[in-house]
Amino acid sequence: MNGKSKTTFRWSSPAVAALLITLSGSAAMAQAQKNSIVALQTASSGSNIEIVITSDEAFLRSEVPVLRIGKQEIIISGPAEDGSVYTRVFYLSPEQFRSAKSGDRVTFQYGSGEGERQRDFGTLDKSKLTHSSRRGRP
Amino acid sequence: MISKPKRFAAALATLCLLFAAGATFAQDPGDPGPFAVVRAEYDYGDDAFRFSDQPTELRAVVYHPKDLSGGPFPLVVFLHGYHPTCYLGSAFFLQWPCTPPREPIPSYIGYEYEQEILASYGYIVTSISANGVNARDTLFFDQGMTWRAALIQRHLDQWNTFNTEGAEPFGKLFVGKVDLTRVGTMGHSRGGGGVARHYNYNRELGSPYGIRAVFPLAPVDRLREVLDSVNFAVLLPYCDGDVADLQGVHYFDDARYVEGDQTNKHYVLVMGGNHSFYNTVWAPGGWPAATWDDWLQFEDPSGSDPFCGTGGSSHRLTQEQVHGTLRAYLTGFIRIYLGGEAKFLPILKGDSPPPPSAMTSEIHVSYHPKDAVGSRLTVNSLLAEDRLSTNDLGEPVTPSGLDPYDLCGGEDPQPRHCLEGQPTRRQPHTTPSPLMMKARGLSQLRFGWDDATAEWTNQIPDDSTSDVSGYAVVQFRASVNFDDRRNTPDVPQDLSVILSDRLGNSASVLVGDHSEALYYPPGQVGAVPKVVLNTIRIPLGLFIGVDLSQVRSVRIQFNQRDTGALLLTDLIFAD
């Protein structure tokens, strides 16, 4: 794949990397998986909750990146701090996070349409929520 | 039955019309023009403009006539779309500014092939960089569309400075040479959404600049922006693997019936065209990193689709052909609406085949004229349920032998989509946006027939409305419904259009003799096949023997195939 060199698969920040190390063994194993939730954290500023996902398929399309958690669609997102196109950070409002339930299916797709191709990121585990030193979204 | 003399007269009329259409090729809008051209750049750094405290570069490549003495010249602004922003070797990244030793990917230089042509006809064409927006646009609810609009406006302000006082790096070169009352914009992909947002953004600011023409190229439509009161054309590549749902068709659909709108709307469906080839930096071989063929990258990695894939039956266009389609249609569009060269209108109406510069004949053009007597008489907009029985002129609508016979895709209670169970990216006219989930799509007449006696008739009032002699064509938009098995795969549909006058004279014209719009939608993989309703225009001069000053009905007879099913809308008389 174009540009998909080994050098591009980097964690978005030292904080995320540290978080990965301290997560449970199953989460650490996630690096070997195709799609993973690598962090669930509150931003140091603001009240948003960040879900950091990685995939071995880069996030490149022009359509709106959409993270589906159960029936909710999350559309506010940003790139990793290091610019990796294999990592994406989605931002949930406190209300959205409250509405989400552990066990909700987490999928990624471009756009909102039904029948669109989805990437499966497993299920949400709200007990994994941690506090980040990362600066939140602007 | 049509008599032999009438057939002869019809054939003669067809020949005359073909000759007239051919005459427009005396000049191809995409041929190089008479002006010698100069390339220049301006660059005020990676953090020269801030939107919501986000750093954005102020950088552009400019093509302009070498001899500016004939100015002021109209200004055209290009805005590229979403793409990785930085690279190092073959690796690429999304950040802004780029952290050294990474370098910016210059997406803004990807349209120089088109800038050069436009400049050769006396336009100043600036293509602006928007990497700063691309890096962080999705942090905003509108996905950076207002940011893009503000960036365009900032560049226009800069051009205002170039035009009034002068500024580095050009000094006084452009003082008095830029006509900011005649501005056109072209945006590609997310840039297409940006130029749409910008048109209304400039309006919200009191229209300091005269935006006369907007050309979204393979655009996103995040906000369902309604572009009224501006001439626009949307280019839609059928084999787009990136904005694969061709959501940009909403711009056309949403702007059709704004009351009093004195501007024209067009879209150009490029069969075999894809997304990334329009930008030379994004296409394979165009840059050391982040290049791809979007169809293969996102929709069909094995290239197996018979139409958009890589096999022997593929209709995919080469990069050179893709550039040709922009060269022909964007140049023609700008020359019509900024340059006043109406001689190219037949190309943008679909009356003339694609000019040679397009390098392909597989193009379908749709057109919706301005709201003015002599330009458009709406017979049936099919916007709402009552149009199934009573048309926009208040006259009866009569279906015969049609099943189903309903509306789909429009406002509630219509079903949201017309092809239930098909992916939304195969139904561009009703594809949703995550930002505007409640917004519905195009209201379409959905119908089929099981024998060749079926027909659909719209009556015209017995008053001055029945005088359609001032119009050039009767037209409608239609697509073969590939989801209905009454259509035979790979076989185009055909039908007859019949006009009748007050005295009972009738004449019938076969659509297949004048349009290839009723093709069976090609493809089998991912986003194709897809339904795109193409305009079918039948010249009124072909209805021999009918008194065009007293037309009483428009009848469509489905008499060319035993069975079939179509989606249809916008039955109008048009210029």
XYZ file of C-alpha atoms in Angstrom:
713
model
C 0.000 0.000 0.000
C 1.275 3.465 -0.842
C 3.157 5.095 1.920
C 2.233 2.409 4.404
C 5.735 1.978 5.685
C 6.764 0.653 9.063
C 7.678 4.122 10.205
C 4.094 5.349 10.154
C 2.690 2.999 12.799
C 3.500 5.113 15.816
C 1.533 5.914 18.898
C 0.049 9.316 18.948
C 1.852 10.605 22.003
C 3.949 9.457 24.922
C 0.809 9.546 27.041
C -0.975 7.120 24.786
C 2.084 4.923 24.576
C 2.354 4.859 28.340
C -1.302 4.103 28.619
C -0.902 1.184 26.274
C 1.843 -0.273 28.410
C -0.227 -0.007 31.553
C -3.377 -1.413 30.052
C -4.308 -4.999 30.593
C -2.615 -7.754 28.675
C -5.534 -8.086 26.349
C -5.315 -4.435 25.416
C -1.608 -4.673 24.874
C -2.227 -7.556 22.538
C -4.440 -5.249 20.586
C -1.414 -3.937 18.718
C -1.308 -7.181 16.819
C -4.935 -6.907 15.859
C -6.184 -5.184 12.780
C -8.406 -2.655 14.588
C -8.021 -1.630 18.206
C -9.255 0.788 20.816
C -5.987 1.845 22.406
C -7.236 4.437 24.864
C -10.368 5.677 26.544
C -9.623 8.810 28.483
C -10.816 12.171 29.704
C -8.917 15.127 28.355
C -6.874 17.156 30.824
C -8.804 20.222 29.787
C -12.487 20.210 29.066
C -14.978 17.498 29.824
C -14.851 15.516 26.589
C -13.968 11.870 26.519
C -11.474 10.663 23.953
C -11.501 7.292 22.276
C -8.260 6.578 20.469
C -8.479 3.912 17.794
C -5.853 2.442 15.553
C -6.144 0.379 12.429
C -3.722 -1.102 9.968
C -5.893 0.471 7.281
C -5.132 4.196 7.196
C -7.872 6.767 7.732
C -7.685 8.502 4.384
C -11.052 9.014 2.754
C -12.695 12.370 2.214
C -16.019 11.316 3.687
C -16.847 12.069 7.316
C -15.097 9.619 9.643
C -17.840 8.211 11.847
C -17.415 6.114 14.983
C -20.521 4.185 15.886
C -20.945 3.167 19.507
C -24.129 1.190 19.738
C -26.647 3.391 17.963
C -24.737 6.638 18.504
C -22.683 8.235 15.764
C -19.595 10.213 16.816
C -18.378 12.600 14.117
C -15.943 14.908 15.911
C -12.459 13.502 15.543
C -8.883 14.438 14.940
C -5.564 12.989 13.958
C -2.961 11.609 16.313
C -0.534 14.156 17.729
C 2.311 12.581 15.789
C 0.329 12.770 12.572
C -0.057 9.025 12.107
C -2.760 8.294 9.569
C -3.330 4.922 11.269
C -4.609 6.483 14.473
C -7.743 8.552 15.012
C -9.026 10.262 18.138
C -12.801 10.594 18.526
C -14.307 13.046 20.991
C -17.489 12.242 22.904
C -19.442 14.786 24.864
C -20.245 13.815 28.467
C -23.838 13.180 27.357
C -22.735 10.870 24.590
C -20.460 8.996 26.961
C -23.249 8.675 29.527
C -25.550 7.257 26.858
C -22.993 4.678 25.796
C -23.000 1.342 27.582
C -20.265 -1.134 28.251
C -20.742 -3.888 25.739
C -21.897 -1.536 22.974
C -20.423 -2.523 19.626
C -17.808 -0.015 18.349
C -17.465 0.279 14.594
C -15.939 2.779 12.215
C -17.262 3.812 8.816
C -17.167 6.736 6.428
C -20.454 8.639 6.246
C -23.732 7.749 7.809
C -25.344 5.477 5.338
C -26.641 2.078 6.196
C -24.926 -0.750 4.401
C -21.606 1.068 4.333
C -18.483 -0.970 4.902
C -17.631 -0.999 8.586
C -14.490 -1.757 10.553
C -15.137 -3.579 13.800
C -13.363 -2.309 16.914
C -14.951 -4.728 19.357
C -17.009 -3.540 22.300
C -16.834 -0.568 24.629
C -15.522 -1.118 28.148
C -16.292 1.999 30.159
C -14.306 0.697 33.124
C -11.144 1.390 31.108
C -11.705 5.138 31.337
C -8.565 6.916 32.506
C -7.436 10.513 32.872
C -5.083 11.865 30.249
C -2.462 14.545 30.421
C -3.197 15.210 26.784
C -4.540 18.581 25.842
C -8.153 18.190 24.710
C -9.622 19.230 21.406
C -9.632 22.955 20.686
C -48.944 6.189 -36.229
C -46.665 8.811 -37.705
C -46.998 9.451 -41.439
C -44.088 9.131 -43.923
C -43.931 12.860 -44.697
C -43.769 13.540 -40.980
C -40.939 11.030 -40.595
C -39.032 12.675 -43.419
C -39.559 16.084 -41.897
C -38.448 14.761 -38.529
C -35.299 13.292 -40.048
C -34.580 16.574 -41.786
C -35.107 18.481 -38.574
C -32.748 16.097 -36.786
C -30.073 16.677 -39.392
C -30.472 20.429 -39.058
C -30.213 20.199 -35.290
C -27.150 17.964 -35.494
C -25.564 20.413 -37.876
C -26.349 23.238 -35.525
C -24.869 21.280 -32.616
C -21.772 20.451 -34.643
C -21.312 24.100 -35.419
C -20.561 24.747 -31.752
C -17.351 22.792 -32.220
C -15.970 25.647 -34.252
C -14.171 26.221 -30.966
C -13.430 23.704 -28.251
C -13.438 25.414 -24.844
C -10.563 23.219 -23.718
C -8.195 24.115 -26.531
C -5.302 26.379 -25.502
C -6.224 30.058 -25.715
C -4.529 33.108 -27.211
C -2.737 34.533 -24.148
C 0.847 33.707 -23.247
C 0.824 32.571 -19.628
C 3.062 33.125 -16.613
C 3.336 30.945 -13.476
C 3.964 32.545 -10.094
C 3.559 31.741 -6.394
C 2.916 33.604 -3.186
C 3.699 32.195 0.218
C 3.268 33.940 3.567
C 4.164 30.913 5.673
C 2.567 27.956 7.440
C 0.892 30.038 10.139
C -0.182 33.131 8.237
C -3.897 32.770 8.874
C -5.744 31.582 11.935
C -9.235 30.168 12.156
C -10.454 29.401 15.663
C -6.789 29.660 16.648
C -5.790 26.913 14.217
C -2.674 27.600 12.130
C -3.212 27.751 8.381
C -0.852 28.518 5.569
C -1.377 31.323 3.070
C 0.154 29.913 -0.068
C -0.898 29.592 -3.689
C 0.261 28.978 -7.206
C -0.966 31.508 -9.761
C -1.309 31.383 -13.533
C -2.084 34.620 -15.316
C -1.788 36.223 -18.742
C 1.742 37.447 -19.326
C 0.426 40.645 -20.831
C -1.836 42.195 -18.225
C -2.451 45.383 -20.187
C -5.898 44.199 -21.253
C -7.045 43.830 -17.627
C -8.784 43.797 -15.296
C -9.172 40.041 -15.668
C -11.637 37.803 -13.829
C -10.227 35.781 -10.947
C -10.712 32.041 -10.474
C -9.848 30.365 -7.167
C -9.122 26.629 -6.890
C -9.256 24.752 -3.588
C -7.945 21.204 -3.282
C -9.503 18.549 -1.098
C -8.590 16.327 1.793
C -5.245 14.597 1.602
C -2.336 13.813 3.906
C -0.425 16.981 4.613
C 3.181 15.973 5.271
C 5.592 13.305 4.077
C 8.991 11.824 4.692
C 10.255 9.452 2.059
C 7.282 7.318 1.179
C 5.565 7.744 4.564
C 2.823 10.321 4.986
C 1.156 12.087 7.851
C -1.707 14.315 8.912
C -0.455 17.273 10.929
C 0.213 20.983 10.546
C 2.741 22.468 10.399
C 4.891 19.508 9.462
C 7.475 18.534 12.070
C 10.940 18.533 10.485
C 12.331 16.706 8.647
C 8.861 16.048 7.260
C 7.849 18.315 4.389
C 4.428 19.542 3.169
C 2.646 17.666 0.417
C 1.730 20.404 -2.097
C -1.795 19.366 -3.049
C -2.407 22.886 -4.302
C -0.159 22.438 -7.340
C -2.237 19.498 -8.580
C -4.427 21.414 -11.028
C -1.843 23.360 -12.986
C -2.911 21.633 -16.193
C -6.255 23.414 -15.884
C -4.935 26.687 -14.476
C -2.747 27.087 -17.540
C -5.637 26.624 -19.978
C -7.901 29.080 -18.173
C -5.144 31.671 -17.910
C -4.608 31.388 -21.653
C -8.131 32.789 -22.103
C -7.518 35.805 -19.912
C -8.235 34.590 -16.397
C -6.079 34.960 -13.307
C -6.202 31.548 -11.667
C -4.964 30.979 -8.135
C -4.861 27.537 -6.558
C -4.608 27.788 -2.790
C -3.113 25.447 -0.221
C -5.262 24.138 2.626
C -3.098 21.615 4.452
C -3.711 23.341 7.763
C -7.429 22.786 7.322
C -7.022 19.178 6.257
C -4.972 18.324 9.316
C -7.668 19.272 11.797
C -10.948 19.993 10.022
C -12.881 17.113 11.567
C -12.466 18.696 14.990
C -15.254 21.046 13.968
C -18.892 20.080 13.653
C -19.078 21.399 10.092
C -15.951 19.396 9.282
C -13.969 22.517 8.484
C -16.246 23.888 5.786
C -16.459 27.376 7.310
C -12.703 27.272 7.866
C -12.254 26.579 4.159
C -14.665 29.384 3.296
C -12.788 31.800 5.539
C -9.505 30.753 3.940
C -10.848 31.480 0.449
C -12.103 34.832 1.682
C -8.687 35.609 3.133
C -7.106 34.919 -0.253
C -9.685 37.149 -1.937
C -8.776 39.872 0.534
C -5.163 39.356 -0.466
C -6.112 39.694 -4.123
C -7.966 42.851 -3.242
C -4.706 44.138 -1.792
C -2.790 43.049 -4.893
C -5.386 44.881 -6.978
C -5.513 48.114 -4.993
C -2.157 48.815 -3.317
C -0.007 45.956 -4.474
C 1.975 43.686 -2.162
C 4.946 41.381 -2.171
C 5.904 39.216 -3.935
C 4.183 40.927 -6.861
C 4.725 44.566 -6.041
C 2.427 46.650 -8.252
C 2.054 43.985 -10.969
C -1.648 43.349 -10.361
C -2.786 46.852 -9.384
C -5.965 47.520 -11.353
C -5.661 44.165 -13.133
C -8.025 41.978 -11.107
C -11.786 42.078 -11.548
C -13.134 41.075 -8.151
C -16.703 41.529 -9.333
C -16.183 38.500 -11.589
C -14.910 35.666 -9.458
C -15.264 31.931 -10.028
C -14.406 29.094 -7.668
C -13.565 25.447 -8.181
C -13.209 23.071 -5.257
C -12.287 19.408 -5.357
C -13.630 16.869 -2.871
C -13.770 18.535 0.587
C -12.672 21.627 -1.308
C -15.927 21.294 -3.255
C -17.822 21.544 -0.007
C -15.576 24.487 0.793
C -16.435 26.502 -2.308
C -20.122 25.818 -1.744
C -19.863 27.047 1.845
C -17.794 29.985 0.644
C -20.456 31.167 -1.759
C -22.913 31.614 1.101
C -20.186 32.822 3.493
C -19.358 35.674 1.112
C -23.072 36.442 0.905
C -23.343 36.518 4.688
C -20.578 39.127 4.675
C -22.570 41.299 2.289
C -21.041 39.929 -0.922
C -17.819 41.963 -0.926
C -16.715 39.855 -3.894
C -18.792 38.962 -6.915
C -18.922 35.175 -6.955
C -20.503 34.458 -10.324
C -19.682 30.804 -10.899
C -19.073 27.837 -8.600
C -17.739 24.466 -9.734
C -17.671 21.704 -7.109
C -15.585 18.803 -8.467
C -16.374 15.374 -6.980
C -17.454 17.287 -3.898
C -18.649 16.381 -0.457
C -21.882 17.991 0.659
C -21.663 18.050 4.428
C -24.142 20.831 5.121
C -26.686 20.533 2.317
C -25.734 24.048 1.349
C -28.309 25.505 -1.081
C -26.571 27.360 -3.911
C -29.235 29.647 -5.263
C -28.575 32.781 -7.257
C -25.275 31.526 -8.616
C -24.528 29.529 -11.730
C -22.907 26.272 -10.792
C -21.876 22.953 -12.238
C -21.013 19.823 -10.310
C -18.716 17.220 -11.829
C -19.397 13.665 -10.665
C -17.007 10.819 -11.554
C -18.978 7.568 -11.799
C -16.025 5.463 -10.609
C -15.223 7.734 -7.659
C -13.870 5.476 -4.939
C -13.435 8.222 -2.366
C -16.614 10.312 -2.295
C -18.151 7.156 -3.652
C -21.777 8.092 -2.991
C -21.558 11.121 -5.330
C -23.252 13.195 -2.642
C -22.428 16.348 -4.595
C -25.513 15.729 -6.708
C -27.459 17.179 -3.762
C -26.225 20.659 -4.719
C -28.183 20.383 -7.948
C -31.203 18.634 -6.482
C -31.516 21.085 -3.598
C -31.280 24.247 -5.711
C -33.761 23.470 -8.488
C -36.889 25.274 -7.407
C -35.750 28.332 -5.468
C -38.300 30.917 -6.499
C -36.950 33.707 -8.661
C -33.479 32.186 -8.977
C -32.045 33.636 -12.179
C -29.111 31.251 -12.491
C -28.522 27.915 -14.196
C -27.554 24.595 -12.633
C -25.610 21.760 -14.252
C -23.981 18.495 -13.430
C -21.620 16.438 -15.472
C -21.464 12.694 -14.913
C -18.128 11.338 -16.114
C -18.425 7.613 -16.708
C -15.121 5.917 -15.883
C -13.784 8.948 -14.037
C -12.355 8.568 -10.539
C -11.452 10.937 -7.708
C -7.722 11.230 -7.227
C -6.686 11.531 -10.866
C -8.026 15.101 -11.025
C -5.120 16.174 -8.798
C -1.731 15.341 -10.298
C -0.105 15.219 -6.850
C -2.535 12.570 -5.617
C -2.432 10.288 -8.621
C 0.032 7.374 -8.788
C 3.473 8.650 -9.678
C 2.554 12.233 -8.884
C 4.449 12.487 -5.590
C 6.819 10.304 -3.548
C 4.124 9.592 -0.944
C 0.358 9.360 -0.519
C -0.643 8.611 -4.075
C -3.328 6.174 -5.097
C -6.078 5.210 -7.439
C -9.031 5.750 -5.112
C -11.249 3.186 -6.842
C -8.712 0.454 -6.185
C -7.667 1.833 -2.815
C -11.092 2.109 -1.230
C -13.738 0.262 -3.207
C -12.298 -2.555 -5.249
C -8.736 -3.574 -4.276
C -8.720 -6.498 -6.691
C -9.890 -4.335 -9.573
C -12.527 -6.901 -10.401
C -15.409 -4.614 -11.275
C -16.213 -5.024 -14.961
C -16.733 -1.289 -15.486
C -14.555 0.525 -12.940
C -11.950 -2.190 -12.380
C -8.819 -3.078 -14.267
C -9.941 -5.930 -16.541
C -10.397 -5.915 -20.274
C -13.974 -4.651 -20.108
C -13.062 -1.663 -17.926
C -14.230 1.788 -18.929
C -11.897 3.561 -16.533
C -10.347 6.729 -17.876
C -6.631 7.396 -17.872
C -5.219 10.363 -15.971
C -4.925 12.237 -19.232
C -8.590 11.612 -20.032
C -9.660 12.630 -16.538
C -7.769 15.893 -16.970
C -9.465 16.267 -20.338
C -12.916 16.145 -18.773
C -12.019 19.003 -16.428
C -10.326 20.927 -19.202
C -13.432 20.732 -21.354
C -16.184 21.259 -18.805
C -14.616 23.577 -16.230
C -13.082 25.749 -18.920
C -16.376 25.822 -20.805
C -18.301 26.612 -17.633
C -15.998 29.479 -16.615
C -15.951 30.895 -20.101
C -19.757 30.907 -20.177
C -20.449 32.364 -16.769
C -17.415 34.593 -16.162
C -16.533 35.312 -19.760
C -20.022 35.607 -21.244
C -19.255 33.112 -24.022
C -22.762 31.675 -24.401
C -21.665 29.709 -27.449
C -20.512 26.959 -25.102
C -23.887 26.558 -23.406
C -24.916 23.629 -25.639
C -22.027 21.647 -24.164
C -23.147 22.403 -20.615
C -26.760 21.623 -21.479
C -25.890 18.301 -23.049
C -27.138 19.374 -26.476
C -23.662 19.008 -27.937
C -21.573 15.898 -27.386
C -18.424 16.228 -25.296
C -15.844 18.347 -27.137
C -12.627 16.659 -28.281
C -10.670 18.125 -25.371
C -12.741 15.950 -22.999
C -11.039 12.893 -24.515
C -14.064 10.708 -23.850
C -17.594 10.530 -25.161
C -18.950 8.767 -22.077
C -20.321 11.845 -20.372
C -23.885 12.708 -19.377
C -24.806 16.310 -18.715
C -27.809 17.440 -16.695
C -29.223 20.921 -16.759
C -31.839 22.918 -14.867
C -32.543 26.409 -16.208
C -33.175 29.562 -14.284
C -36.645 30.473 -13.040
C -37.788 32.703 -15.881
C -40.423 32.708 -18.597
C -38.813 31.365 -21.729
C -36.184 29.512 -19.715
C -38.263 27.066 -17.742
C -41.882 25.968 -17.610
C -42.302 23.348 -14.934
C -44.858 20.745 -15.929
C -44.264 18.300 -13.109
C -41.624 18.749 -10.419
C -42.710 15.534 -8.702
C -41.832 17.175 -5.420
C -44.784 15.917 -3.402
C -47.478 13.268 -3.318
C -50.173 15.319 -5.058
C -47.974 15.553 -8.176
C -48.878 11.940 -8.864
C -52.346 13.084 -9.874
C -52.098 16.845 -10.455
C -49.068 18.531 -11.970
C -47.455 21.902 -11.229
C -49.730 23.505 -13.817
C -52.816 22.286 -11.960
C -53.740 19.771 -14.646
C -54.410 16.026 -14.433
C -51.632 13.486 -14.437
C -52.653 10.064 -15.705
C -50.670 6.866 -15.286
C -51.631 3.799 -17.261
C -50.201 0.348 -16.698
C -47.592 1.549 -14.216
C -46.749 -0.488 -11.127
C -45.516 0.687 -8.724
C -46.512 4.295 -9.196
C -45.247 6.245 -6.219
C -42.744 8.818 -5.031
C -39.566 7.978 -3.147
C -36.525 9.751 -1.757
C -38.213 13.044 -0.843
C -39.900 14.411 2.222
C -41.780 12.246 4.681
C -43.969 10.149 4.168
C -42.007 9.106 1.103
C -39.594 6.233 1.744
C -36.156 7.650 2.383
C -34.524 5.679 -0.414
C -35.839 4.422 -3.734
C -33.895 1.181 -3.937
C -34.616 -0.437 -0.616
C -31.840 -2.729 0.506
C -29.207 -1.236 -1.780
C -26.261 0.595 -0.168
C -26.749 4.340 -0.001
C -23.593 4.932 -2.034
C -25.409 3.357 -4.953
C -28.190 5.944 -4.550
C -26.513 9.364 -4.706
C -29.744 11.366 -4.811
C -30.770 10.132 -1.379
C -27.449 9.469 0.298
C -27.417 10.980 3.809
C -24.928 13.225 5.539
C -24.032 12.513 9.156
C -24.283 16.240 9.845
C -27.747 16.616 8.353
C -29.409 13.323 9.053
C -32.911 14.738 8.851
C -32.417 16.205 5.392
C -34.145 14.108 2.761
C -33.066 13.610 -0.821
C -34.547 13.926 -4.278
C -38.224 13.172 -4.683
C -38.470 10.774 -7.626
C -41.264 9.054 -9.459
C -40.708 5.320 -9.089
C -42.521 3.151 -11.552
C -42.366 0.128 -13.795
C -44.384 -1.590 -16.477
C -45.166 -5.136 -17.561
C -46.285 -4.543 -21.109
C -45.511 -2.018 -23.809
C -48.851 -0.205 -23.637
C -47.958 1.627 -20.434
C -47.809 5.414 -20.489
C -47.748 8.523 -18.327
C -49.568 11.680 -19.375
C -49.409 15.245 -18.109
C -52.045 17.676 -19.372
C -51.234 21.312 -20.135
C -53.825 24.039 -19.403
C -55.918 25.372 -22.251
C -54.645 28.916 -21.827
C -51.522 30.904 -22.579
C -49.438 28.311 -20.741
C -49.966 25.954 -23.653
C -47.805 28.179 -25.862
C -44.402 26.527 -25.502
C -43.080 27.813 -28.793
C -40.588 29.993 -26.945
C -38.825 26.986 -25.437
C -36.194 24.833 -27.077
C -36.857 21.425 -25.579
C -39.041 19.258 -23.413
C -36.827 17.584 -20.857
C -36.818 15.348 -17.800
C -34.316 13.453 -15.709
C -34.403 9.684 -15.506
C -32.423 6.597 -14.623
C -32.894 2.919 -15.199
C -33.674 1.213 -11.890
C -31.085 -1.554 -11.791
C -32.760 -3.008 -8.704
C -35.877 -3.942 -10.661
C -35.588 -7.167 -12.634
C -37.926 -5.915 -15.322
C -34.880 -4.193 -16.766
C -32.474 -6.444 -18.611
C -28.875 -6.068 -17.417
C -26.622 -4.294 -19.894
C -29.572 -3.363 -22.144
C -30.490 0.335 -22.264
C -34.094 1.362 -21.857
C -35.966 3.379 -24.412
C -39.292 5.160 -24.651
C -41.255 7.676 -26.686
C -42.198 11.237 -25.869
C -45.399 12.480 -27.482
C -46.682 16.020 -27.666
C -50.307 16.691 -28.596
C -51.871 20.015 -29.438
C -55.319 21.522 -29.025
C -56.478 20.251 -32.423
C -55.458 16.689 -31.713
C -52.240 16.651 -33.717
C -49.559 14.487 -32.145
C -45.951 13.686 -32.806
C -43.721 11.118 -31.186
C -39.981 11.181 -30.689
C -37.891 8.232 -29.645
C -35.602 9.097 -26.735
C -32.967 6.620 -27.873
C -32.443 8.630 -31.048
C -31.339 11.653 -29.035
C -29.952 10.500 -25.725
C -27.878 7.734 -24.191
C -29.024 8.619 -20.705
C -31.137 5.506 -20.242
C -28.153 3.148 -20.042
C -28.311 0.209 -17.698
C -26.132 1.391 -14.768
C -22.849 -0.450 -15.144
C -20.748 -2.191 -12.508
C -21.093 -4.882 -9.887
C -18.670 -4.109 -7.064
C -18.876 -1.741 -4.119
C -20.345 1.636 -5.029
C -21.538 0.557 -8.470
C -23.961 0.167 -10.103
C -25.574 3.414 -9.031
C -28.606 5.409 -10.082
C -27.911 8.904 -11.350
C -30.849 10.632 -13.002
C -29.568 12.165 -16.224
C -31.302 14.885 -18.173
C -32.959 13.862 -21.441
C -33.667 16.787 -23.750
C -35.883 16.454 -26.810
C -35.829 19.458 -29.177
C -39.330 20.767 -29.762
C -38.494 21.200 -33.425
C -38.707 17.437 -33.787
C -42.413 17.322 -32.984
C -43.413 17.909 -36.575
C -47.022 18.850 -37.165
C -47.750 19.845 -33.593
C -48.798 23.441 -32.996
C -46.311 24.438 -30.296
C -48.398 27.465 -29.440
C -51.215 25.193 -28.258
C -49.698 22.110 -26.669
C -52.209 20.253 -24.480
C -50.286 17.235 -23.225
C -46.928 15.590 -22.761
C -47.161 11.818 -22.870
C -44.391 9.336 -22.247
C -45.042 5.934 -23.769
C -43.073 2.950 -22.534
C -43.464 1.210 -25.831
C -39.931 0.209 -26.723
C -39.383 -2.593 -24.203
C -41.936 -5.101 -22.985
C -41.009 -4.471 -19.367
C -38.972 -1.982 -17.445
C -38.640 0.285 -14.428
C -37.368 3.835 -14.121
C -36.853 6.674 -11.687
C -37.887 10.044 -13.099
C -38.247 13.688 -12.111
C -38.298 17.304 -13.377
C -40.565 17.222 -16.410
C -40.167 20.727 -17.844
C -40.040 22.792 -20.989
C -36.666 24.481 -21.116
C -34.441 26.828 -23.044
